GROMACS .gro file of C-alpha atoms in nm:
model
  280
    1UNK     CA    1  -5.540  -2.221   5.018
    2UNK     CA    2  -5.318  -2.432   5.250
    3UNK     CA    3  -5.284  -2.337   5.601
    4UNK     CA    4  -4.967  -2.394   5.783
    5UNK     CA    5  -4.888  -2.398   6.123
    6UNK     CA    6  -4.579  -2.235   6.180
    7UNK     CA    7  -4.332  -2.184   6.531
    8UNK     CA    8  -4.075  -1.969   6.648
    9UNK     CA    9  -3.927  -1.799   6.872
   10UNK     CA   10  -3.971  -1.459   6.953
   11UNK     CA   11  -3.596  -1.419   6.947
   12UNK     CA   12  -3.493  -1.099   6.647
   13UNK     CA   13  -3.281  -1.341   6.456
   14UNK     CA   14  -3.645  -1.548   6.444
   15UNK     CA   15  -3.876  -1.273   6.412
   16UNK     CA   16  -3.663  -1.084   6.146
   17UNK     CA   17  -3.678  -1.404   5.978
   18UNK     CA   18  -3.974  -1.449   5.940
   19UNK     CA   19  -4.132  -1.107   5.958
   20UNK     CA   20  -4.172  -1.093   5.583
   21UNK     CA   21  -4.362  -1.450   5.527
   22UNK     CA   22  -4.602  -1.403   5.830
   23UNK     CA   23  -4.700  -1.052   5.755
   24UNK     CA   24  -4.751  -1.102   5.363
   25UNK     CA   25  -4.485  -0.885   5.211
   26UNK     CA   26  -4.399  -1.153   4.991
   27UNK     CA   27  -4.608  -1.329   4.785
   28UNK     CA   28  -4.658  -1.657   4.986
   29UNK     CA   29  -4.875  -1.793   4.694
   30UNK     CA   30  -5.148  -2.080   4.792
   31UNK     CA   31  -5.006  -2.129   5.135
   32UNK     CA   32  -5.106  -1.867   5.454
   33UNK     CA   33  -4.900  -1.902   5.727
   34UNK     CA   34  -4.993  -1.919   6.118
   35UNK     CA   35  -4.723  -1.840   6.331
   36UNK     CA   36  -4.635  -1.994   6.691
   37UNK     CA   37  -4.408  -1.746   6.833
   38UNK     CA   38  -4.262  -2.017   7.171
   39UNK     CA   39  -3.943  -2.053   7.339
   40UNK     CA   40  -3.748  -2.246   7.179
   41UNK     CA   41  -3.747  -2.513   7.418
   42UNK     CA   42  -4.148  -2.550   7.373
   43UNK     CA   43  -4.094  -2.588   6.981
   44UNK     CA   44  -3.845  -2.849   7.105
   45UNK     CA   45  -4.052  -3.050   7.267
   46UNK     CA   46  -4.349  -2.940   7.092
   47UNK     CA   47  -4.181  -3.128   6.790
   48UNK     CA   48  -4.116  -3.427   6.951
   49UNK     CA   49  -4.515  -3.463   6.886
   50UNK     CA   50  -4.553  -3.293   6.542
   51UNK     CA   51  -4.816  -3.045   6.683
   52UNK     CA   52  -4.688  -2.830   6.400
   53UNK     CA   53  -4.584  -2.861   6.033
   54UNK     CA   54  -4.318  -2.645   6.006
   55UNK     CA   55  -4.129  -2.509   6.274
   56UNK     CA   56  -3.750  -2.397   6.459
   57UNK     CA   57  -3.613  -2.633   6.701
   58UNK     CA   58  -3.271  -2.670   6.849
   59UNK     CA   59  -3.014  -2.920   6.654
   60UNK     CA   60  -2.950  -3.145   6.946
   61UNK     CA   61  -3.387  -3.170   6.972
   62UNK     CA   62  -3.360  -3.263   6.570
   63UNK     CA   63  -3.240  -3.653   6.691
   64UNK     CA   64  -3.521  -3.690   6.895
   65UNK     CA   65  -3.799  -3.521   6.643
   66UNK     CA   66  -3.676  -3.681   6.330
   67UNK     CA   67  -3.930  -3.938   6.291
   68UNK     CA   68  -4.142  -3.619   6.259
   69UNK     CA   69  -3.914  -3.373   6.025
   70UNK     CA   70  -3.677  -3.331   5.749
   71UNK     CA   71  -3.467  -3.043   5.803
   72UNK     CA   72  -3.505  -2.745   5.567
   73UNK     CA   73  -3.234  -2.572   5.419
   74UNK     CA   74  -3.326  -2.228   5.446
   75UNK     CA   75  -3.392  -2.036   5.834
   76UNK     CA   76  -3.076  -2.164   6.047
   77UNK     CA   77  -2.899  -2.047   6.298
   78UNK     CA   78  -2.516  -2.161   6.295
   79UNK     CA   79  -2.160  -1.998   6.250
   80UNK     CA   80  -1.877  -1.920   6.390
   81UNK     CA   81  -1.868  -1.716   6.747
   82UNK     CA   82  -2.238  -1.821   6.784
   83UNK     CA   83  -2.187  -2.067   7.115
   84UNK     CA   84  -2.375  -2.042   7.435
   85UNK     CA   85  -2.201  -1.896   7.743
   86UNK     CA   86  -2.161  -2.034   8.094
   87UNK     CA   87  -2.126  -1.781   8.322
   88UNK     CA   88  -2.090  -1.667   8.649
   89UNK     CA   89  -2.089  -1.409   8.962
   90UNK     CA   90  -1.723  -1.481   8.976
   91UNK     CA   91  -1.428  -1.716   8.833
   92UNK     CA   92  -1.484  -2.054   8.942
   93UNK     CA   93  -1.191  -2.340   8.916
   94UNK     CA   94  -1.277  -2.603   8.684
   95UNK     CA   95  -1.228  -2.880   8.984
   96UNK     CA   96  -1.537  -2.731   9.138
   97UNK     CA   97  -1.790  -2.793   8.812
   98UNK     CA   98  -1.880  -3.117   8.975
   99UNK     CA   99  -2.070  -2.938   9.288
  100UNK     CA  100  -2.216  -2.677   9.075
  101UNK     CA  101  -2.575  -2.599   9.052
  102UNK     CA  102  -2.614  -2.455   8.706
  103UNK     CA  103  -2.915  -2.311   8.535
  104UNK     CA  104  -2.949  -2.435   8.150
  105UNK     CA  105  -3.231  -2.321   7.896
  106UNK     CA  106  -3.365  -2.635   7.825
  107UNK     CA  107  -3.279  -3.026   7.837
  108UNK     CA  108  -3.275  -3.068   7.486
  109UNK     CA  109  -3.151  -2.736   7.380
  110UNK     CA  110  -2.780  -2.780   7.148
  111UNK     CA  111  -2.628  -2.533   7.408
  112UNK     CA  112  -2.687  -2.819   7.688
  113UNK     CA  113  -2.579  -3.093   7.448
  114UNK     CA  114  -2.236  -2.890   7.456
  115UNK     CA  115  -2.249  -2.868   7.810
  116UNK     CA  116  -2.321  -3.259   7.857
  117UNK     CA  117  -1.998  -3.268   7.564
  118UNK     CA  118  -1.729  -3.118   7.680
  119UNK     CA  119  -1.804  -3.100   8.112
  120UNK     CA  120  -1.982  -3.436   8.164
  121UNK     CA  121  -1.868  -3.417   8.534
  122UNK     CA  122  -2.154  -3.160   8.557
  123UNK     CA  123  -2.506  -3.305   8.687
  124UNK     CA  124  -2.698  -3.098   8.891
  125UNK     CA  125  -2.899  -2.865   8.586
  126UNK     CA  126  -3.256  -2.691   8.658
  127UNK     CA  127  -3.411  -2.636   8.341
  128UNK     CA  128  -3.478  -2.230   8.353
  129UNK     CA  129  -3.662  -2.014   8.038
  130UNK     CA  130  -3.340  -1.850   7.873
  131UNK     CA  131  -3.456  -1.516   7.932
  132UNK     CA  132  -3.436  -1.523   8.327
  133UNK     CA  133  -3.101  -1.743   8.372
  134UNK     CA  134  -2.899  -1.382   8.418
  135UNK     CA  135  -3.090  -1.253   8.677
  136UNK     CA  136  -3.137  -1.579   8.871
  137UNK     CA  137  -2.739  -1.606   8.896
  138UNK     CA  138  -2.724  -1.242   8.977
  139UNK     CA  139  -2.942  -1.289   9.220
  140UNK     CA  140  -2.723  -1.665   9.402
  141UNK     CA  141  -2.985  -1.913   9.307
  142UNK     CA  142  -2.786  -2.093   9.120
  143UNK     CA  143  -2.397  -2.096   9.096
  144UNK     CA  144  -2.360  -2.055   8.705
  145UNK     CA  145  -2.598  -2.045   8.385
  146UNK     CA  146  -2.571  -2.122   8.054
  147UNK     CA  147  -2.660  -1.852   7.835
  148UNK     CA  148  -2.797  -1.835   7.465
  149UNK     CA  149  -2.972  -1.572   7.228
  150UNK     CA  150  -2.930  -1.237   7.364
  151UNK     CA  151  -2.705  -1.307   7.680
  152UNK     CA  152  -2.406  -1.277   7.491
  153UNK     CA  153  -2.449  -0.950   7.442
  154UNK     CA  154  -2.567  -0.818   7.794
  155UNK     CA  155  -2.429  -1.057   8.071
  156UNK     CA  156  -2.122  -0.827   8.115
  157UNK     CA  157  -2.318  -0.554   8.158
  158UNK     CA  158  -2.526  -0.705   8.404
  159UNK     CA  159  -2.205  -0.807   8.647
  160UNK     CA  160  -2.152  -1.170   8.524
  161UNK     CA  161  -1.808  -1.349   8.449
  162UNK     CA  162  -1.748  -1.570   8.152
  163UNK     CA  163  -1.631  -1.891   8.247
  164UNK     CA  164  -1.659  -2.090   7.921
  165UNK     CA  165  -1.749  -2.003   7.573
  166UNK     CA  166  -1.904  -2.320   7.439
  167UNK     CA  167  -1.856  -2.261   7.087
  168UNK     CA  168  -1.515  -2.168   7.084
  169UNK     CA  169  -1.422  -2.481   7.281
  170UNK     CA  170  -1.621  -2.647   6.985
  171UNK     CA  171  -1.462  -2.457   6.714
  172UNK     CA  172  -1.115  -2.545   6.842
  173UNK     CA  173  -1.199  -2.907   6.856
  174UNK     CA  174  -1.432  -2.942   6.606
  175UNK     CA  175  -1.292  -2.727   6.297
  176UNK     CA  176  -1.664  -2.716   6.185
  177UNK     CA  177  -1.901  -2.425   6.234
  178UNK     CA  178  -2.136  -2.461   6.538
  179UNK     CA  179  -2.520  -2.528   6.462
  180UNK     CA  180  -2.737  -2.413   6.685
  181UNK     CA  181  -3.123  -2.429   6.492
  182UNK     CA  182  -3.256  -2.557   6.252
  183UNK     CA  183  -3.624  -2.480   6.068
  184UNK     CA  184  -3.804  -2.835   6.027
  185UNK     CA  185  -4.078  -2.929   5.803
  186UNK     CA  186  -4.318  -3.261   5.888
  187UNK     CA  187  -4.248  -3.537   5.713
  188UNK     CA  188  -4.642  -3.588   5.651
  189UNK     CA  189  -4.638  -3.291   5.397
  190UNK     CA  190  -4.611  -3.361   5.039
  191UNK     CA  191  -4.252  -3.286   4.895
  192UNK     CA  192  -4.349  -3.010   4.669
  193UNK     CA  193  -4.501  -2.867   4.946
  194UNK     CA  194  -4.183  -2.877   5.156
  195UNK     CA  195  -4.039  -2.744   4.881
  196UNK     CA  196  -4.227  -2.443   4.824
  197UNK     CA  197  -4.178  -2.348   5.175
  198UNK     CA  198  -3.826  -2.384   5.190
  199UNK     CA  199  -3.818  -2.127   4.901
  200UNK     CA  200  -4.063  -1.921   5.068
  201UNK     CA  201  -3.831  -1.906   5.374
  202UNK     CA  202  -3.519  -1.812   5.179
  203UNK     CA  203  -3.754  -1.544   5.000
  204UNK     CA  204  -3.845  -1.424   5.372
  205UNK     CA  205  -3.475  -1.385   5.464
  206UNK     CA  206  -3.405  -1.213   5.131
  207UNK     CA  207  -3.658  -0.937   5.168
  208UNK     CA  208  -3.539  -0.899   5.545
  209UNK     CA  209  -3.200  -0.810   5.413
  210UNK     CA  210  -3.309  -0.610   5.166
  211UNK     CA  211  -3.556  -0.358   5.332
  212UNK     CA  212  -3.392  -0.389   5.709
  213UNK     CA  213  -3.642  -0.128   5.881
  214UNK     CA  214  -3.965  -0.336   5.711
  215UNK     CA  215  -3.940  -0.583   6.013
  216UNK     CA  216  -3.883  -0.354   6.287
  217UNK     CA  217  -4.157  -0.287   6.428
  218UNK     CA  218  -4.237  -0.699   6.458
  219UNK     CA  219  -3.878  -0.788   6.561
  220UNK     CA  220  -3.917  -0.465   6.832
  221UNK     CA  221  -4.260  -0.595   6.969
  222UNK     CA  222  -4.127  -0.944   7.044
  223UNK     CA  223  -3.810  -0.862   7.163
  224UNK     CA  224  -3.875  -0.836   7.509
  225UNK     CA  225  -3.697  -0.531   7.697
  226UNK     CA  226  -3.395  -0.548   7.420
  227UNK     CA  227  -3.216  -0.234   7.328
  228UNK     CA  228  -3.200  -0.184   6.961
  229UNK     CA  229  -2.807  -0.175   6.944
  230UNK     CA  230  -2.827  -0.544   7.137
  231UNK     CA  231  -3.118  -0.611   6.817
  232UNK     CA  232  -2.926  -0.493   6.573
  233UNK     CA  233  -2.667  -0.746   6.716
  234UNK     CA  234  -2.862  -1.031   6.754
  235UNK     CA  235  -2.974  -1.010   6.422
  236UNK     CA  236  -2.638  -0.940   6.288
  237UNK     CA  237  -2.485  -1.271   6.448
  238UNK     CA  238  -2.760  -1.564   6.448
  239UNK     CA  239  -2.829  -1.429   6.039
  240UNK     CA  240  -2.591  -1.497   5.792
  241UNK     CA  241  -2.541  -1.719   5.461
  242UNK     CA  242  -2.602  -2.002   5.637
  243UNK     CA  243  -2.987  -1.881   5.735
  244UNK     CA  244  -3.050  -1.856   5.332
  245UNK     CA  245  -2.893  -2.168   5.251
  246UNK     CA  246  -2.689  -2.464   5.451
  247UNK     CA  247  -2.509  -2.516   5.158
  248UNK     CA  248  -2.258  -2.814   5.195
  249UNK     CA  249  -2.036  -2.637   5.458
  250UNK     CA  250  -2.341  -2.582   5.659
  251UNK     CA  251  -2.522  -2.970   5.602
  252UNK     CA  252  -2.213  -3.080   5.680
  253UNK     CA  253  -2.197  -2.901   6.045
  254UNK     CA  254  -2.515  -3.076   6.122
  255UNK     CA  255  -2.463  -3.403   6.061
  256UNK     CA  256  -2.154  -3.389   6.191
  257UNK     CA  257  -2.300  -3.243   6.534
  258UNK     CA  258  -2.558  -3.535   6.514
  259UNK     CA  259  -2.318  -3.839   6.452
  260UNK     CA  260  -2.078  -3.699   6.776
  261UNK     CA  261  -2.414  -3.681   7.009
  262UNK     CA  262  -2.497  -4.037   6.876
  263UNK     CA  263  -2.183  -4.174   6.917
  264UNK     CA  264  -2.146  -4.020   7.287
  265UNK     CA  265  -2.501  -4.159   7.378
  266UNK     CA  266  -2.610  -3.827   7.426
  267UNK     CA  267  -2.872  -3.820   7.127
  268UNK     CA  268  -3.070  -4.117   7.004
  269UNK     CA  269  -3.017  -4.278   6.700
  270UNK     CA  270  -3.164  -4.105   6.366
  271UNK     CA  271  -3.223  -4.349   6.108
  272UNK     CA  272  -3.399  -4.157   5.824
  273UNK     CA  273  -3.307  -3.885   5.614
  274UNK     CA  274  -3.187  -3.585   5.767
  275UNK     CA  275  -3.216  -3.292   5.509
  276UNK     CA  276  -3.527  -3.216   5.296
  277UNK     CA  277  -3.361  -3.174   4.935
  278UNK     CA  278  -3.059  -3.329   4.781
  279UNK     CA  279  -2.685  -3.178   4.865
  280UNK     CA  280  -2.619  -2.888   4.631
   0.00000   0.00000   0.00000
């Protein structure tokens, strides 16, 4: 049997995921799986040292980590109405971004490559764990934050005014769906291992859509204080065809994100192969 070290976050798009192929309700064959569950920032950087074999990281993190990973084409997150959020207490002209004090989830997170895209003028980011940004700009410590994951669904709730939604300004520029994460496998493994556990992933996701309530009760225990109509949500947005296969619209998407951070200077240079298996 091979053991396999395997992170991410505990997020319901991640968990429901993955429910299936850490929990054995597939048949995962010669391989047993050992989960990380880490915010995705950790995995980020955790990557950029191949502590783990296989794991989710964010698509702008995937330039700095490829020396360590191919990408895998089943278990991302990317779409259409999927961008982070930069809110705040109250409308803020754009002419004042430059003073701003704005809380972001993590350096090397895609939502603060967008950020670094499309408002350069804006400098002064403290890196803050995703799940506390809300409350800290409820609460005046910092003048905006840049939301991901679940904060799309609850920042209006909680008081907060959208000022920008990143991935529409992408979509409108862009014309290409917005990738957010991406599930990574170390270059170190054979290929027919890589293989089998891209196929394992995409069996995963198929069970999770097929028998729904099977991964409640992991995707509920990880999910924080989440409400299950802002779960059922979550789920419904961050997993969708392009989780069970990039396909070329989706391989496309990330590359494309990749060459316009290289070509800004924003993301290093990658030069190895990107994806794990051939274009379909």
């Amino acid at each position: 049997m091979k053991t396999v070290t395997i992170g991410f976050s505990p997020c319901p798009n991640d968990t429901f995921i993955f429910d299936a192929l850490v929990n054995n309700r597939i048949n995962t064959g010669d391989y047993i799986f050992e989960p990380v569950l880490a915010d995705v920032e950790q995995l980020n950087k955790m990557s950029f040292n191949e502590v783990l074999h296989v794991s989710k990281i964010s698509i702008a993190a995937y330039a700095r980590a490829s020396i360590n990973y191919l990408i895998l084409d089943s278990g991302s997150a990317l779409g259409k109405g999927v961008g982070p959020l930069l809110v705040s207490r109250q409308p803020i002209q754009n002419s004042f971004f430059p003073e701003l004090k704005i809380a972001i989830p993590g350096k090397f997170t895609t939502a603060n490559l967008l950020l670094s895209t499309f408002f350069s003028e804006i400098k002064n980011k403290t890196e803050i764990i995703f799940s506390e940004i809300e409350n800290k700009v409820l609460a005046g410590e910092y003048d905006a934050g840049l939301l991901i994951h679940e904060g799309r669904f609850t920042y209006s709730k909680k008081g907060l005014f959208k000022l920008f939604d990143l991935g529409e300004i992408w979509e409108a520029k862009m014309n290409v769906p917005l990738p957010l994460g991406c599930i990574v496998a170390s270059r170190k493994l054979p290929a027919d291992e890589r293989n089998d556990i891209e196929k394992l992933i995409r069996e995963s996701i198929e069970y999770a859509f097929k028998s729904p309530d099977a991964s409640s009760n992991y995707v509920t225990t990880h999910s924080q204080e989440m409400v299950p109509e802002v779960i059922a949500q979550h789920i419904a947005l961050y997993v969708n065809e392009f989780s069970l296969t990039l396909g070329p619209e989706g391989r496309a998407a990330i590359a494309f994100l990749l060459d316009q951070g290289m070509e800004s200077g924003l993301l290093p240079e990658i030069t190895q192969p990107v994806f794990n298996t051939p274009a379909l």
